[in-house]
């Protein structure tokens, strides 16, 4: 990530000019009815929903004073921000901090040197679909496209459930849902509403920042009568690329330039359409679409969107990074994650990377890494079911993901963007490392959330230049619940020398009586002794256990005795005859 | 194989055919003994024998007509009304079938009792018709037509109702072969008895077939409970459980006693495991309910047959001394006395 290092060095110079932006966020319940179908309780901030869009400039310091006004845990994650040097601010509960309990306070405080389109959301199990999700925009007045547009606009896409997440989750992850069918959203939203107006002036160019904040649904997005020129994905500038239709998975972002027409005689539909391939069953009456309008003239009618014959979205694999960074050289660490779904002993359906379904440790993984001394390079101390992998500083890591599941998965990595060296088609199977006909992209596109095709594979590369503990997970919120998460521990030895935990973060844990030192099992005496670590439910019993054998033997014996008695009774006939 | 041969159907048809065949055999031998003598009216014998056969044939045709219509109606009804909660009905019908087979199965074992029972009844019926002076002529003239006609009609319709009840859990294609083979088997045994064949071998055969009959019934009982449990699970899962194949998710882990991800008697028609299921009640995914019900079934059958065995032992010893008529009446007693269902009402 040469470019990033350079950028952060440069940013030291204008830092005198940069400002500090402070937000006081009290997370509270409120109510909302964004799709006009159902009023429900939502999680908002300071009594408001949708929650504010954080809008800052590259180089600014962001301070968020967070108060948890809910009756459940919360936290905030700044999706896509590298947090280089500030790993403790990343936000996932039990990973880089203790979860923020009801009534507790903490401060997130970090400098942002990455321009681009991001978002922030709770990183506590299943919480953000209830409303605590919002765009985070880092403007770049000196960016390469800064003089190509007149105005910036944010459009968020999302999906919406009429039920709150906790009951949906209880049903999803239960014996009653053995196929792991994910709850299907009730509606699609655009800027957390429907019928969004986008007033434009003719002959201008807008930079539209598109954020998908969905729990589950990817969306196809298009603007009738207009072509989009893609310039950024997930905070990485790209060379301009024209697109008629965009496919954005949950958690992906994309910016495009939109040049308006010169005449104002007509308005145009802006359409988001949820990818229904993701849904196991499509409920009756589901409207997968959300429509907004590009309004040139308020006096003109707002057209209904036209039907499309087929979805033919732009393939983000073809994008070229603006800095023309080439594929990073021979990997020094290469590994694969096998994705699959299966049922465990409690009958529920879980998701697995390499046979492990994620279970949070007792001590936040970052705290373990900082306190484990030399053992921090030993993956075992982070717990079996956090699925840990340790990288050395400046490793060039090659990560192969083999999706053995017939579903699409948007995989997201914290703390990095990665190069998409290769992405297979649907059902290509496991990536074949010895197949010479497979060609990697020369100048691969970089982003932090990538779609993996059903039954397909991808090859990602990244540089381990950001010491810290970073999650790698599917960004379908349901799959986070069912454990499709791995923990990457990057250069923990360097981390120990350069980073510490802020006192107010440690205070949260102490107030909750959560341990802050020790391995995944909270054993601070012997980091290699993981007795008592949190583990996933036992696997399903295999075939005949002792119980089954006993049952079968008894049944057979019962049947044989029964037959003997019948024969005995039947043989009376002989006696009677004889008499 | 289960799709073309419904084992319970075979046994029901076999059992009813056997009873009909016994009655026909008794009538025919009665005629032979009474009329086919040098000094009797040869023409009357031929006429009366024709009556018997006519009665049988007419009754059989009528049964086919009525039965066919009933089964057809049953099926149409079944498809419409029960398709939605198929596993619920399948479970209930399995239990009903199991109980029916259990109750009437014992009678096959006591074929000599059946024989003597009918011998007495027919004799009584013929004598009664003789005594009747007003109606006499007519009845005497046609008794040998009416009796087999009524018999086959009653046994046949009984078979149709039982088969209909049992059979809803089978596809329509599973009917023809067991029905035909069941009739043939019943007739064959009736013929052997008529010809006075080796009753010892016959009894061995009957014991073996009764054993199979009860294995089938035990399996059906267990499967009935299993299917009802699956119905509950299906409601919980909210979809077609069979869709998930034989692997995880196709069964309720909380009730599982054993589960192997193969050898399912349901999935893809079941194949050999389907036969295994039909004969012995095999499940690749056994539940507490299915295992316990299977064992409870056998315990009940064992207790019942032991009870009958000892009771009849006593009666037999008693009858040997007192020369009573117990044996003949036992035809109904085989199962009827205790349960009050099935064969009982025929003898009254």
Short mmCIF file of N, CA, C and O in Angstrom, two decimals, chain B residues 204-249:
data_model
loop_
_atom_site.label_atom_id
_atom_site.label_comp_id
_atom_site.label_asym_id
_atom_site.label_seq_id
_atom_site.Cartn_x
_atom_site.Cartn_y
_atom_site.Cartn_z
N UNK B 204 -47.51 -73.80 8.30
CA UNK B 204 -46.16 -73.20 8.32
C UNK B 204 -46.17 -71.93 7.47
O UNK B 204 -45.70 -70.87 7.89
N UNK B 205 -46.74 -72.08 6.30
CA UNK B 205 -46.80 -70.93 5.40
C UNK B 205 -47.56 -69.78 6.05
O UNK B 205 -47.15 -68.62 5.99
N UNK B 206 -48.66 -70.13 6.71
CA UNK B 206 -49.47 -69.08 7.33
C UNK B 206 -48.74 -68.42 8.49
O UNK B 206 -48.82 -67.20 8.67
N UNK B 207 -48.01 -69.21 9.24
CA UNK B 207 -47.25 -68.62 10.35
C UNK B 207 -46.22 -67.63 9.80
O UNK B 207 -46.10 -66.50 10.28
N UNK B 208 -45.53 -68.07 8.75
CA UNK B 208 -44.51 -67.18 8.18
C UNK B 208 -45.14 -65.90 7.65
O UNK B 208 -44.68 -64.78 7.92
N UNK B 209 -46.27 -66.09 6.95
CA UNK B 209 -46.85 -64.86 6.39
C UNK B 209 -47.42 -63.97 7.48
O UNK B 209 -47.38 -62.74 7.37
N UNK B 210 -47.91 -64.57 8.56
CA UNK B 210 -48.38 -63.73 9.66
C UNK B 210 -47.23 -62.97 10.30
O UNK B 210 -47.37 -61.80 10.67
N UNK B 211 -46.10 -63.65 10.42
CA UNK B 211 -44.93 -62.96 10.96
C UNK B 211 -44.60 -61.73 10.13
O UNK B 211 -44.37 -60.64 10.67
N UNK B 212 -44.61 -61.90 8.83
CA UNK B 212 -44.36 -60.76 7.95
C UNK B 212 -45.40 -59.68 8.15
O UNK B 212 -45.10 -58.49 8.20
N UNK B 213 -46.64 -60.14 8.28
CA UNK B 213 -47.74 -59.20 8.44
C UNK B 213 -47.50 -58.32 9.66
O UNK B 213 -47.67 -57.09 9.62
N UNK B 214 -47.05 -58.92 10.75
CA UNK B 214 -46.84 -58.13 11.96
C UNK B 214 -45.59 -57.28 11.89
O UNK B 214 -45.54 -56.19 12.45
N UNK B 215 -44.59 -57.76 11.16
CA UNK B 215 -43.42 -56.90 10.93
C UNK B 215 -43.84 -55.65 10.19
O UNK B 215 -43.46 -54.53 10.52
N UNK B 216 -44.69 -55.86 9.18
CA UNK B 216 -45.18 -54.72 8.41
C UNK B 216 -45.97 -53.78 9.31
O UNK B 216 -45.79 -52.56 9.29
N UNK B 217 -46.84 -54.38 10.14
CA UNK B 217 -47.68 -53.54 10.99
C UNK B 217 -46.84 -52.77 12.00
O UNK B 217 -47.10 -51.58 12.25
N UNK B 218 -45.81 -53.41 12.54
CA UNK B 218 -44.94 -52.72 13.49
C UNK B 218 -44.24 -51.55 12.80
O UNK B 218 -44.16 -50.45 13.33
N UNK B 219 -43.78 -51.83 11.58
CA UNK B 219 -43.13 -50.77 10.81
C UNK B 219 -44.08 -49.63 10.52
O UNK B 219 -43.72 -48.46 10.64
N UNK B 220 -45.31 -49.98 10.18
CA UNK B 220 -46.31 -48.94 9.88
C UNK B 220 -46.60 -48.11 11.12
O UNK B 220 -46.74 -46.90 11.04
N UNK B 221 -46.68 -48.77 12.24
CA UNK B 221 -46.98 -48.06 13.49
C UNK B 221 -45.87 -47.05 13.79
O UNK B 221 -46.12 -45.88 14.03
N UNK B 222 -44.66 -47.54 13.68
CA UNK B 222 -43.51 -46.68 13.93
C UNK B 222 -43.46 -45.55 12.91
O UNK B 222 -43.23 -44.39 13.24
N UNK B 223 -43.72 -45.90 11.65
CA UNK B 223 -43.67 -44.89 10.60
C UNK B 223 -44.77 -43.85 10.79
O UNK B 223 -44.58 -42.67 10.51
N UNK B 224 -45.92 -44.31 11.29
CA UNK B 224 -47.01 -43.37 11.55
C UNK B 224 -46.58 -42.32 12.57
O UNK B 224 -46.74 -41.12 12.33
N UNK B 225 -45.99 -42.78 13.65
CA UNK B 225 -45.52 -41.85 14.68
C UNK B 225 -44.43 -40.95 14.10
O UNK B 225 -44.43 -39.73 14.29
N UNK B 226 -43.53 -41.54 13.36
CA UNK B 226 -42.43 -40.80 12.75
C UNK B 226 -42.97 -39.71 11.83
O UNK B 226 -42.52 -38.56 11.85
N UNK B 227 -43.96 -40.08 11.03
CA UNK B 227 -44.50 -39.13 10.07
C UNK B 227 -45.21 -37.98 10.78
O UNK B 227 -45.13 -36.83 10.35
N UNK B 228 -45.89 -38.31 11.87
CA UNK B 228 -46.55 -37.24 12.62
C UNK B 228 -45.51 -36.30 13.22
O UNK B 228 -45.70 -35.07 13.24
N UNK B 229 -44.42 -36.86 13.67
CA UNK B 229 -43.34 -36.00 14.18
C UNK B 229 -42.78 -35.12 13.08
O UNK B 229 -42.50 -33.94 13.28
N UNK B 230 -42.63 -35.71 11.89
CA UNK B 230 -42.13 -34.94 10.76
C UNK B 230 -43.11 -33.83 10.39
O UNK B 230 -42.71 -32.76 9.96
N UNK B 231 -44.37 -34.15 10.56
CA UNK B 231 -45.39 -33.13 10.29
C UNK B 231 -45.19 -31.93 11.21
O UNK B 231 -45.21 -30.78 10.77
N UNK B 232 -44.96 -32.21 12.48
CA UNK B 232 -44.70 -31.14 13.44
C UNK B 232 -43.45 -30.36 13.06
O UNK B 232 -43.41 -29.14 13.08
N UNK B 233 -42.41 -31.12 12.70
CA UNK B 233 -41.14 -30.49 12.33
C UNK B 233 -41.32 -29.64 11.07
O UNK B 233 -40.79 -28.53 10.97
N UNK B 234 -42.10 -30.19 10.13
CA UNK B 234 -42.36 -29.45 8.89
C UNK B 234 -43.07 -28.14 9.18
O UNK B 234 -42.79 -27.12 8.55
N UNK B 235 -43.98 -28.17 10.15
CA UNK B 235 -44.66 -26.93 10.51
C UNK B 235 -43.68 -25.92 11.08
O UNK B 235 -43.75 -24.74 10.80
N UNK B 236 -42.75 -26.42 11.88
CA UNK B 236 -41.75 -25.55 12.48
C UNK B 236 -40.83 -24.96 11.41
O UNK B 236 -40.54 -23.77 11.40
N UNK B 237 -40.40 -25.84 10.52
CA UNK B 237 -39.45 -25.40 9.50
C UNK B 237 -40.16 -24.55 8.45
O UNK B 237 -39.56 -23.68 7.82
N UNK B 238 -41.44 -24.82 8.28
CA UNK B 238 -42.21 -23.99 7.36
C UNK B 238 -41.89 -24.27 5.91
O UNK B 238 -41.87 -23.38 5.08
N UNK B 239 -41.62 -25.51 5.59
CA UNK B 239 -41.36 -25.83 4.20
C UNK B 239 -41.40 -27.32 4.02
O UNK B 239 -41.71 -28.06 4.96
N UNK B 240 -41.09 -27.75 2.85
CA UNK B 240 -41.07 -29.18 2.59
C UNK B 240 -39.75 -29.74 3.10
O UNK B 240 -38.69 -29.46 2.54
N UNK B 241 -39.84 -30.54 4.15
CA UNK B 241 -38.62 -31.06 4.75
C UNK B 241 -37.91 -32.00 3.79
O UNK B 241 -36.69 -32.04 3.72
N UNK B 242 -38.71 -32.74 3.02
CA UNK B 242 -38.13 -33.71 2.10
C UNK B 242 -37.20 -33.03 1.10
O UNK B 242 -36.28 -33.64 0.58
N UNK B 243 -37.45 -31.74 0.87
CA UNK B 243 -36.64 -30.96 -0.05
C UNK B 243 -35.16 -30.98 0.32
O UNK B 243 -34.29 -30.86 -0.52
N UNK B 244 -34.91 -31.08 1.62
CA UNK B 244 -33.54 -30.99 2.07
C UNK B 244 -32.80 -32.31 1.96
O UNK B 244 -31.67 -32.41 2.40
N UNK B 245 -33.44 -33.33 1.35
CA UNK B 245 -32.74 -34.58 1.13
C UNK B 245 -32.60 -35.38 2.40
O UNK B 245 -33.51 -35.41 3.23
N UNK B 246 -31.47 -36.04 2.56
CA UNK B 246 -31.30 -36.91 3.72
C UNK B 246 -30.27 -36.35 4.68
O UNK B 246 -29.96 -36.94 5.68
N UNK B 247 -29.73 -35.19 4.37
CA UNK B 247 -28.65 -34.64 5.18
C UNK B 247 -29.17 -33.80 6.33
O UNK B 247 -30.34 -33.88 6.70
N UNK B 248 -28.29 -32.99 6.89
CA UNK B 248 -28.68 -32.11 7.99
C UNK B 248 -29.86 -31.24 7.57
O UNK B 248 -29.93 -30.80 6.44
N UNK B 249 -30.77 -31.06 8.49
CA UNK B 249 -31.91 -30.24 8.19
C UNK B 249 -33.10 -31.04 7.73
O UNK B 249 -34.22 -30.55 7.71
#
